[in-house]
mmCIF file of C-alpha atoms in Angstrom:
data_model
loop_
_atom_site.group_PDB
_atom_site.id
_atom_site.type_symbol
_atom_site.label_atom_id
_atom_site.label_comp_id
_atom_site.label_asym_id
_atom_site.label_seq_id
_atom_site.Cartn_x
_atom_site.Cartn_y
_atom_site.Cartn_z
ATOM 1 C CA MET A 1298 82.099 105.529 79.671
ATOM 2 C CA SER A 1299 80.879 107.763 82.478
ATOM 3 C CA LEU A 1300 77.471 109.352 82.087
ATOM 4 C CA ILE A 1301 78.747 112.438 83.889
ATOM 5 C CA PRO A 1302 80.316 114.984 81.515
ATOM 6 C CA LYS A 1303 83.953 115.553 82.411
ATOM 7 C CA LYS A 1304 84.340 118.951 80.811
ATOM 8 C CA GLY A 1305 81.033 120.819 80.775
ATOM 9 C CA ASN A 1306 77.904 121.702 78.818
ATOM 10 C CA VAL A 1307 77.902 123.231 75.343
ATOM 11 C CA TYR A 1308 74.765 124.623 73.675
ATOM 12 C CA VAL A 1309 74.732 124.668 69.875
ATOM 13 C CA VAL A 1310 72.158 126.880 68.130
ATOM 14 C CA ASP A 1311 72.129 126.612 64.328
ATOM 15 C CA ASP A 1312 69.341 126.101 61.796
ATOM 16 C CA ASP A 1313 71.645 123.946 59.627
ATOM 17 C CA GLU A 1314 71.250 120.315 60.692
ATOM 18 C CA ALA A 1315 74.580 119.305 59.137
ATOM 19 C CA VAL A 1316 76.420 121.938 61.203
ATOM 20 C CA ARG A 1317 74.644 120.846 64.388
ATOM 21 C CA ASP A 1318 75.489 117.196 63.769
ATOM 22 C CA SER A 1319 79.113 118.033 62.962
ATOM 23 C CA LEU A 1320 79.591 120.112 66.111
ATOM 24 C CA GLN A 1321 77.856 117.541 68.275
ATOM 25 C CA TRP A 1322 80.049 114.744 66.920
ATOM 26 C CA LEU A 1323 83.219 116.804 67.389
ATOM 27 C CA LEU A 1324 82.491 118.033 70.920
ATOM 28 C CA GLU A 1325 81.021 114.817 72.293
ATOM 29 C CA GLY A 1326 84.165 113.135 71.002
ATOM 30 C CA LYS A 1327 86.095 115.523 73.265
ATOM 31 C CA ASP A 1328 83.887 114.537 76.241
ATOM 32 C CA TYR A 1329 81.642 117.608 76.365
ATOM 33 C CA ARG A 1330 77.913 117.340 76.929
ATOM 34 C CA VAL A 1331 76.224 118.909 73.895
ATOM 35 C CA LYS A 1332 72.639 120.182 73.545
ATOM 36 C CA CYS A 1333 71.575 121.212 70.031
ATOM 37 C CA PHE A 1334 68.761 123.591 69.021
ATOM 38 C CA ASP A 1335 67.522 124.423 65.507
ATOM 39 C CA SER A 1336 66.463 127.971 66.417
ATOM 40 C CA ALA A 1337 67.189 130.732 68.905
ATOM 41 C CA GLU A 1338 63.539 130.620 70.006
ATOM 42 C CA SER A 1339 63.684 126.937 70.958
ATOM 43 C CA PHE A 1340 66.942 127.506 72.818
ATOM 44 C CA LEU A 1341 65.560 130.409 74.856
ATOM 45 C CA SER A 1342 62.485 128.407 75.830
ATOM 46 C CA ARG A 1343 64.657 125.667 77.337
ATOM 47 C CA TYR A 1344 67.785 127.488 78.512
ATOM 48 C CA ASP A 1345 68.578 126.902 82.195
ATOM 49 C CA PRO A 1346 70.767 129.749 83.535
ATOM 50 C CA ARG A 1347 71.725 127.588 86.527
ATOM 51 C CA GLU A 1348 73.873 125.363 84.318
ATOM 52 C CA VAL A 1349 77.564 126.013 83.872
ATOM 53 C CA ALA A 1350 77.692 126.135 80.081
ATOM 54 C CA CYS A 1351 78.733 128.028 76.948
ATOM 55 C CA LEU A 1352 76.965 128.756 73.665
ATOM 56 C CA ILE A 1353 77.958 128.299 70.019
ATOM 57 C CA ALA A 1354 75.477 130.092 67.746
ATOM 58 C CA ASP A 1355 75.212 130.912 64.062
ATOM 59 C CA ILE A 1356 74.822 134.615 63.298
ATOM 60 C CA ARG A 1357 72.415 134.164 60.376
ATOM 61 C CA MET A 1358 69.397 131.954 61.094
ATOM 62 C CA GLU A 1359 65.760 131.775 60.058
ATOM 63 C CA GLY A 1360 63.614 133.659 62.563
ATOM 64 C CA MET A 1361 65.618 135.163 65.404
ATOM 65 C CA SER A 1362 69.224 135.846 64.400
ATOM 66 C CA GLY A 1363 72.295 135.226 66.522
ATOM 67 C CA LEU A 1364 72.511 138.970 67.182
ATOM 68 C CA ASP A 1365 68.909 139.001 68.431
ATOM 69 C CA LEU A 1366 69.640 135.983 70.613
ATOM 70 C CA GLN A 1367 72.606 137.769 72.161
ATOM 71 C CA ASP A 1368 70.412 140.800 72.875
ATOM 72 C CA ARG A 1369 67.812 138.612 74.604
ATOM 73 C CA LEU A 1370 70.458 137.008 76.784
ATOM 74 C CA LEU A 1371 71.870 140.432 77.666
ATOM 75 C CA GLU A 1372 68.364 141.557 78.666
ATOM 76 C CA ARG A 1373 68.205 138.571 81.014
ATOM 77 C CA LYS A 1374 71.645 139.509 82.401
ATOM 78 C CA SER A 1375 72.827 136.036 81.423
ATOM 79 C CA PRO A 1376 76.549 135.375 82.031
ATOM 80 C CA LEU A 1377 76.546 132.686 79.308
ATOM 81 C CA PRO A 1378 79.770 132.965 77.217
ATOM 82 C CA ILE A 1379 79.046 133.002 73.467
ATOM 83 C CA VAL A 1380 81.061 132.283 70.336
ATOM 84 C CA PHE A 1381 79.470 132.960 66.943
ATOM 85 C CA ILE A 1382 79.823 130.999 63.718
ATOM 86 C CA THR A 1383 80.021 133.352 60.759
ATOM 87 C CA GLY A 1384 80.193 133.279 56.983
ATOM 88 C CA HIS A 1385 82.834 135.353 55.224
ATOM 89 C CA GLY A 1386 80.474 138.289 54.721
ATOM 90 C CA ASP A 1387 79.421 138.362 58.352
ATOM 91 C CA VAL A 1388 82.671 139.515 59.931
ATOM 92 C CA PRO A 1389 81.482 143.125 60.563
ATOM 93 C CA MET A 1390 78.407 141.675 62.308
ATOM 94 C CA ALA A 1391 80.629 139.364 64.335
ATOM 95 C CA VAL A 1392 82.756 142.294 65.466
ATOM 96 C CA GLN A 1393 79.538 143.957 66.636
ATOM 97 C CA THR A 1394 78.720 140.885 68.775
ATOM 98 C CA MET A 1395 82.130 141.096 70.432
ATOM 99 C CA LYS A 1396 81.550 144.731 71.337
ATOM 100 C CA LYS A 1397 78.479 143.446 73.196
ATOM 101 C CA GLY A 1398 80.513 140.875 75.077
ATOM 102 C CA ALA A 1399 80.770 137.790 72.852
ATOM 103 C CA THR A 1400 83.933 135.806 73.562
ATOM 104 C CA ASP A 1401 84.928 135.378 69.909
ATOM 105 C CA PHE A 1402 83.728 134.396 66.457
ATOM 106 C CA ILE A 1403 84.897 131.743 64.025
ATOM 107 C CA GLU A 1404 84.542 131.751 60.264
ATOM 108 C CA LYS A 1405 83.230 128.829 58.251
ATOM 109 C CA PRO A 1406 84.813 126.441 57.552
ATOM 110 C CA PHE A 1407 86.300 126.451 61.035
ATOM 111 C CA LYS A 1408 89.305 124.567 62.385
ATOM 112 C CA GLU A 1409 88.344 121.926 64.901
ATOM 113 C CA ASP A 1410 91.285 122.522 67.242
ATOM 114 C CA ALA A 1411 90.592 126.257 67.352
ATOM 115 C CA LEU A 1412 86.937 125.655 68.179
ATOM 116 C CA VAL A 1413 87.733 123.182 70.962
ATOM 117 C CA ALA A 1414 90.228 125.647 72.466
ATOM 118 C CA LEU A 1415 87.568 128.364 72.372
ATOM 119 C CA VAL A 1416 85.017 126.113 74.064
ATOM 120 C CA GLU A 1417 87.464 125.326 76.865
ATOM 121 C CA ARG A 1418 88.197 129.029 77.357
ATOM 122 C CA MET A 1419 84.474 129.838 77.467
ATOM 123 C CA LEU A 1420 83.765 127.105 80.008
ATOM 124 C CA ASP A 1421 86.514 128.515 82.238
ATOM 125 C CA GLN A 1422 84.743 131.885 82.011
ATOM 126 C CA ALA A 1423 81.406 130.216 82.749
ATOM 127 C CA ARG A 1424 82.744 128.518 85.886
ATOM 128 C CA GLU A 1425 84.095 131.830 87.198
ATOM 129 C CA ALA A 1426 80.824 133.628 86.413
ATOM 130 C CA PHE A 1427 78.786 130.866 88.054
ATOM 131 C CA SER A 1428 80.931 131.014 91.186
ATOM 132 C CA SER A 1429 80.484 134.813 91.368
ATOM 133 C CA HIS A 1430 76.748 134.419 90.821
ATOM 134 C CA GLN A 1431 76.520 131.871 93.651
ATOM 135 C CA GLU A 1432 78.418 134.191 96.003
ATOM 136 C CA ALA A 1433 76.123 137.093 95.092
ATOM 137 C CA ALA A 1434 73.029 134.930 95.629
ATOM 138 C CA SER A 1435 74.362 133.889 99.038
ATOM 139 C CA ARG A 1436 74.943 137.542 99.998
ATOM 140 C CA ASP A 1437 71.482 138.513 98.788
ATOM 141 C CA ALA A 1438 69.937 135.730 100.877
ATOM 142 C CA LEU A 1439 71.725 137.019 103.976
ATOM 143 C CA LEU A 1440 70.754 140.660 103.340
ATOM 144 C CA SER A 1441 67.124 139.706 102.801
ATOM 145 C CA ARG A 1442 66.975 138.768 106.482
ATOM 146 C CA LEU A 1443 67.338 142.407 107.510
ATOM 147 C CA THR A 1444 64.374 144.620 108.373
ATOM 148 C CA THR A 1445 63.996 147.941 106.555
ATOM 149 C CA ARG A 1446 65.423 149.793 109.572
ATOM 150 C CA GLU A 1447 68.362 147.412 109.869
ATOM 151 C CA ALA A 1448 69.099 147.910 106.176
ATOM 152 C CA GLN A 1449 69.106 151.683 106.741
ATOM 153 C CA VAL A 1450 71.543 151.294 109.629
ATOM 154 C CA LEU A 1451 73.783 148.993 107.586
ATOM 155 C CA GLU A 1452 73.846 151.472 104.716
ATOM 156 C CA ARG A 1453 75.163 154.124 107.079
ATOM 157 C CA ILE A 1454 77.710 151.796 108.694
ATOM 158 C CA VAL A 1455 79.081 151.102 105.220
ATOM 159 C CA ALA A 1456 79.230 154.849 104.566
ATOM 160 C CA GLY A 1457 81.453 155.190 107.646
ATOM 161 C CA ARG A 1458 78.897 156.960 109.861
ATOM 162 C CA LEU A 1459 79.376 156.746 113.635
ATOM 163 C CA ASN A 1460 76.615 155.456 115.926
ATOM 164 C CA LYS A 1461 75.733 158.993 117.056
ATOM 165 C CA GLN A 1462 75.532 160.196 113.456
ATOM 166 C CA ILE A 1463 73.348 157.219 112.488
ATOM 167 C CA ALA A 1464 71.078 157.946 115.445
ATOM 168 C CA ASP A 1465 70.747 161.570 114.320
ATOM 169 C CA ASP A 1466 70.146 160.539 110.694
ATOM 170 C CA LEU A 1467 67.320 158.171 111.596
ATOM 171 C CA GLY A 1468 65.892 160.013 114.593
ATOM 172 C CA ILE A 1469 66.514 157.144 117.000
ATOM 173 C CA SER A 1470 68.616 156.694 120.152
ATOM 174 C CA ILE A 1471 72.219 155.524 120.159
ATOM 175 C CA LYS A 1472 71.159 152.470 122.169
ATOM 176 C CA THR A 1473 68.686 151.567 119.442
ATOM 177 C CA VAL A 1474 71.427 151.913 116.828
ATOM 178 C CA GLU A 1475 73.653 149.621 118.915
ATOM 179 C CA ALA A 1476 70.842 147.066 119.167
ATOM 180 C CA HIS A 1477 70.326 147.202 115.388
ATOM 181 C CA ARG A 1478 74.076 146.754 114.825
ATOM 182 C CA ALA A 1479 74.091 143.673 117.033
ATOM 183 C CA ASN A 1480 71.106 142.217 115.158
ATOM 184 C CA ILE A 1481 72.725 142.951 111.799
ATOM 185 C CA MET A 1482 75.972 141.230 112.822
ATOM 186 C CA GLU A 1483 74.053 138.172 113.987
ATOM 187 C CA LYS A 1484 71.791 137.918 110.927
ATOM 188 C CA LEU A 1485 74.693 138.296 108.485
ATOM 189 C CA ASN A 1486 76.936 135.865 110.405
ATOM 190 C CA ALA A 1487 79.540 138.615 110.680
ATOM 191 C CA ASN A 1488 82.085 138.502 113.512
ATOM 192 C CA THR A 1489 83.770 141.809 112.699
ATOM 193 C CA VAL A 1490 82.944 145.060 110.963
ATOM 194 C CA ALA A 1491 85.298 143.949 108.181
ATOM 195 C CA ASP A 1492 83.103 140.860 107.627
ATOM 196 C CA LEU A 1493 80.079 143.118 107.539
ATOM 197 C CA LEU A 1494 81.613 145.382 104.918
ATOM 198 C CA LYS A 1495 82.600 142.436 102.698
ATOM 199 C CA ILE A 1496 79.001 141.219 102.633
ATOM 200 C CA ALA A 1497 77.447 144.644 102.127
ATOM 201 C CA LEU A 1498 79.951 145.937 99.572
ATOM 202 C CA GLY A 1499 79.836 142.673 97.681
ATOM 203 C CA ALA A 1500 76.093 143.027 97.231
ATOM 204 C CA GLN A 1501 76.456 146.646 96.103
ATOM 205 C CA ALA A 1502 79.210 145.721 93.652
ATOM 206 C CA LYS A 1503 76.781 143.289 91.998
ATOM 207 C CA VAL A 1504 74.399 146.161 91.340
#
């Protein structure tokens, strides 16, 4: 059997050892790579946001609850898709987690096929989010090459200002604006103004 997971990484956070073991057995049997944690605190201390993964977490746990864990991940702007395991009395709480962006919740005892389908859906979301994150990081790396003045010129190009207007805005000559434009195009590997706008607007859309 290959050591490389075919389908992706799944984090399981639950303070019930039997539940952790059951989920690990089920998901590893479906060829997922599973990492189990007995508390939200231990998960947060070891979570690597660079991994394409999803999270299955119990809502009610000793110490930090699943709701608190979700809040911490939101604070970190984590794109990690989450599904919550709930008891019958926890459905209103589970609905609250979905309003904050959780993918879904499943009630105990849960159906194995439904859980596996949810995991696959979450990993699809995770792959898309990771790809978007990588693109944003690449744009940020390009934009970080610009000087403060070049960034000011770019901001005005994006706003549709003409060279003369940019020169007036910044109190510089048109030739200086043209030189900055040329530098910006080179540093951002942009061949056309359309390329330039895709890079700049992409970075702004992230914010």
